[in-house]
Amino acid sequence: MDWREYIHSDPNILVGKPVVKGTRLSVEFLLGLFAVGWTEKQVLDNYPSLTPEALKAVFAFAA
């Protein structure tokens, strides 16, 4: 998986934090949701602009 297709940084969006393209959802925020016990289904249900592939990219980026 090439996470660069889904994750980018822009100094004008969240002070340059890596975010999922087309959203203001940072990698840090999404990983935090999983850290407190959210499931993939919960994340996708609560943030419908995300795709399963984008979530995989978040993990690939973090790795």
Short mmCIF file of N, CA and C in Angstrom, two decimals:
data_model
loop_
_atom_site.label_atom_id
_atom_site.label_comp_id
_atom_site.label_asym_id
_atom_site.label_seq_id
_atom_site.Cartn_x
_atom_site.Cartn_y
_atom_site.Cartn_z
N MET A 1 0.85 -1.19 0.00
CA MET A 1 0.00 0.00 0.00
C MET A 1 0.88 1.24 0.00
N ASP A 2 0.56 2.17 -0.87
CA ASP A 2 1.26 3.46 -0.88
C ASP A 2 0.40 4.47 -0.14
N TRP A 3 0.75 4.74 1.10
CA TRP A 3 -0.04 5.65 1.93
C TRP A 3 -0.10 7.06 1.34
N ARG A 4 0.83 7.41 0.48
CA ARG A 4 0.87 8.76 -0.10
C ARG A 4 -0.36 9.07 -0.95
N GLU A 5 -1.07 8.03 -1.37
CA GLU A 5 -2.31 8.24 -2.13
C GLU A 5 -3.43 8.76 -1.23
N TYR A 6 -3.30 8.57 0.08
CA TYR A 6 -4.37 8.88 1.01
C TYR A 6 -4.01 9.91 2.08
N ILE A 7 -2.74 10.08 2.36
CA ILE A 7 -2.29 10.94 3.46
C ILE A 7 -1.44 12.08 2.88
N HIS A 8 -1.67 13.30 3.38
CA HIS A 8 -0.80 14.40 2.96
C HIS A 8 -0.73 15.45 4.07
N SER A 9 0.22 16.33 3.93
CA SER A 9 0.40 17.44 4.87
C SER A 9 0.33 18.75 4.09
N ASP A 10 -0.36 19.70 4.67
CA ASP A 10 -0.49 21.03 4.08
C ASP A 10 -0.42 22.03 5.23
N PRO A 11 0.51 22.98 5.17
CA PRO A 11 0.64 23.93 6.28
C PRO A 11 -0.63 24.70 6.57
N ASN A 12 -1.56 24.75 5.62
CA ASN A 12 -2.82 25.47 5.81
C ASN A 12 -3.93 24.61 6.41
N ILE A 13 -3.66 23.32 6.60
CA ILE A 13 -4.64 22.42 7.18
C ILE A 13 -4.05 21.82 8.46
N LEU A 14 -4.67 22.11 9.59
CA LEU A 14 -4.24 21.59 10.90
C LEU A 14 -2.74 21.81 11.14
N VAL A 15 -2.26 22.96 10.77
CA VAL A 15 -0.87 23.36 10.99
C VAL A 15 0.12 22.35 10.40
N GLY A 16 -0.28 21.73 9.30
CA GLY A 16 0.63 20.82 8.60
C GLY A 16 0.66 19.40 9.11
N LYS A 17 -0.21 19.06 10.06
CA LYS A 17 -0.27 17.67 10.53
C LYS A 17 -0.70 16.77 9.37
N PRO A 18 -0.19 15.54 9.31
CA PRO A 18 -0.64 14.62 8.27
C PRO A 18 -2.13 14.32 8.45
N VAL A 19 -2.89 14.45 7.37
CA VAL A 19 -4.33 14.22 7.38
C VAL A 19 -4.70 13.30 6.22
N VAL A 20 -5.88 12.70 6.34
CA VAL A 20 -6.43 11.93 5.23
C VAL A 20 -6.88 12.95 4.18
N LYS A 21 -6.45 12.75 2.95
CA LYS A 21 -6.78 13.68 1.87
C LYS A 21 -8.29 13.90 1.79
N GLY A 22 -8.67 15.14 1.58
CA GLY A 22 -10.07 15.49 1.45
C GLY A 22 -10.80 15.64 2.77
N THR A 23 -10.06 15.51 3.88
CA THR A 23 -10.68 15.66 5.20
C THR A 23 -9.79 16.54 6.06
N ARG A 24 -10.27 16.84 7.26
CA ARG A 24 -9.45 17.50 8.27
C ARG A 24 -9.19 16.53 9.41
N LEU A 25 -9.21 15.24 9.10
CA LEU A 25 -8.98 14.19 10.09
C LEU A 25 -7.50 13.82 10.07
N SER A 26 -6.83 14.13 11.18
CA SER A 26 -5.40 13.85 11.23
C SER A 26 -5.14 12.38 11.54
N VAL A 27 -3.99 11.93 11.10
CA VAL A 27 -3.53 10.58 11.43
C VAL A 27 -3.50 10.42 12.94
N GLU A 28 -2.98 11.41 13.62
CA GLU A 28 -2.89 11.38 15.09
C GLU A 28 -4.28 11.19 15.72
N PHE A 29 -5.27 11.93 15.26
CA PHE A 29 -6.63 11.83 15.80
C PHE A 29 -7.20 10.43 15.58
N LEU A 30 -7.06 9.91 14.36
CA LEU A 30 -7.61 8.60 14.06
C LEU A 30 -6.93 7.50 14.85
N LEU A 31 -5.62 7.56 14.99
CA LEU A 31 -4.93 6.56 15.81
C LEU A 31 -5.37 6.65 17.26
N GLY A 32 -5.64 7.87 17.72
CA GLY A 32 -6.14 8.06 19.08
C GLY A 32 -7.48 7.38 19.31
N LEU A 33 -8.34 7.41 18.29
CA LEU A 33 -9.63 6.72 18.42
C LEU A 33 -9.43 5.22 18.62
N PHE A 34 -8.53 4.65 17.84
CA PHE A 34 -8.25 3.21 17.99
C PHE A 34 -7.59 2.93 19.35
N ALA A 35 -6.77 3.83 19.81
CA ALA A 35 -6.09 3.64 21.09
C ALA A 35 -7.05 3.58 22.27
N VAL A 36 -8.19 4.29 22.14
CA VAL A 36 -9.17 4.26 23.23
C VAL A 36 -10.25 3.21 23.01
N GLY A 37 -10.08 2.37 21.99
CA GLY A 37 -10.96 1.23 21.83
C GLY A 37 -11.98 1.26 20.72
N TRP A 38 -11.98 2.32 19.90
CA TRP A 38 -12.91 2.35 18.78
C TRP A 38 -12.57 1.23 17.80
N THR A 39 -13.59 0.69 17.16
CA THR A 39 -13.40 -0.31 16.12
C THR A 39 -13.38 0.37 14.76
N GLU A 40 -12.93 -0.37 13.77
CA GLU A 40 -12.94 0.17 12.41
C GLU A 40 -14.36 0.55 12.00
N LYS A 41 -15.33 -0.29 12.35
CA LYS A 41 -16.73 0.00 12.02
C LYS A 41 -17.19 1.30 12.66
N GLN A 42 -16.84 1.52 13.92
CA GLN A 42 -17.24 2.75 14.59
C GLN A 42 -16.64 3.97 13.90
N VAL A 43 -15.38 3.89 13.54
CA VAL A 43 -14.72 5.01 12.87
C VAL A 43 -15.38 5.28 11.53
N LEU A 44 -15.58 4.24 10.75
CA LEU A 44 -16.19 4.42 9.42
C LEU A 44 -17.63 4.92 9.52
N ASP A 45 -18.37 4.43 10.51
CA ASP A 45 -19.76 4.88 10.69
C ASP A 45 -19.82 6.35 11.11
N ASN A 46 -18.90 6.78 11.96
CA ASN A 46 -18.91 8.15 12.46
C ASN A 46 -18.26 9.15 11.51
N TYR A 47 -17.42 8.68 10.62
CA TYR A 47 -16.73 9.54 9.65
C TYR A 47 -16.93 8.94 8.25
N PRO A 48 -18.12 9.12 7.68
CA PRO A 48 -18.45 8.46 6.41
C PRO A 48 -17.59 8.88 5.22
N SER A 49 -16.84 9.96 5.35
CA SER A 49 -15.96 10.35 4.24
C SER A 49 -14.72 9.47 4.17
N LEU A 50 -14.46 8.69 5.21
CA LEU A 50 -13.32 7.78 5.22
C LEU A 50 -13.67 6.47 4.53
N THR A 51 -12.67 5.85 3.97
CA THR A 51 -12.84 4.53 3.36
C THR A 51 -11.96 3.54 4.11
N PRO A 52 -12.26 2.26 3.99
CA PRO A 52 -11.37 1.26 4.62
C PRO A 52 -9.93 1.40 4.12
N GLU A 53 -9.76 1.75 2.85
CA GLU A 53 -8.41 1.90 2.31
C GLU A 53 -7.69 3.08 2.97
N ALA A 54 -8.42 4.16 3.23
CA ALA A 54 -7.81 5.31 3.90
C ALA A 54 -7.35 4.94 5.30
N LEU A 55 -8.14 4.12 6.00
CA LEU A 55 -7.73 3.69 7.34
C LEU A 55 -6.48 2.81 7.27
N LYS A 56 -6.41 1.95 6.27
CA LYS A 56 -5.20 1.13 6.10
C LYS A 56 -3.99 2.03 5.85
N ALA A 57 -4.21 3.10 5.11
CA ALA A 57 -3.12 4.04 4.83
C ALA A 57 -2.66 4.74 6.10
N VAL A 58 -3.60 5.04 7.01
CA VAL A 58 -3.22 5.64 8.29
C VAL A 58 -2.25 4.73 9.04
N PHE A 59 -2.56 3.44 9.08
CA PHE A 59 -1.68 2.49 9.76
C PHE A 59 -0.35 2.33 9.02
N ALA A 60 -0.40 2.31 7.71
CA ALA A 60 0.84 2.21 6.94
C ALA A 60 1.72 3.43 7.17
N PHE A 61 1.12 4.60 7.23
CA PHE A 61 1.86 5.83 7.50
C PHE A 61 2.51 5.76 8.89
N ALA A 62 1.74 5.31 9.87
CA ALA A 62 2.25 5.26 11.25
C ALA A 62 3.39 4.25 11.39
N ALA A 63 3.32 3.18 10.59
CA ALA A 63 4.37 2.16 10.67
C ALA A 63 5.66 2.68 10.09
#
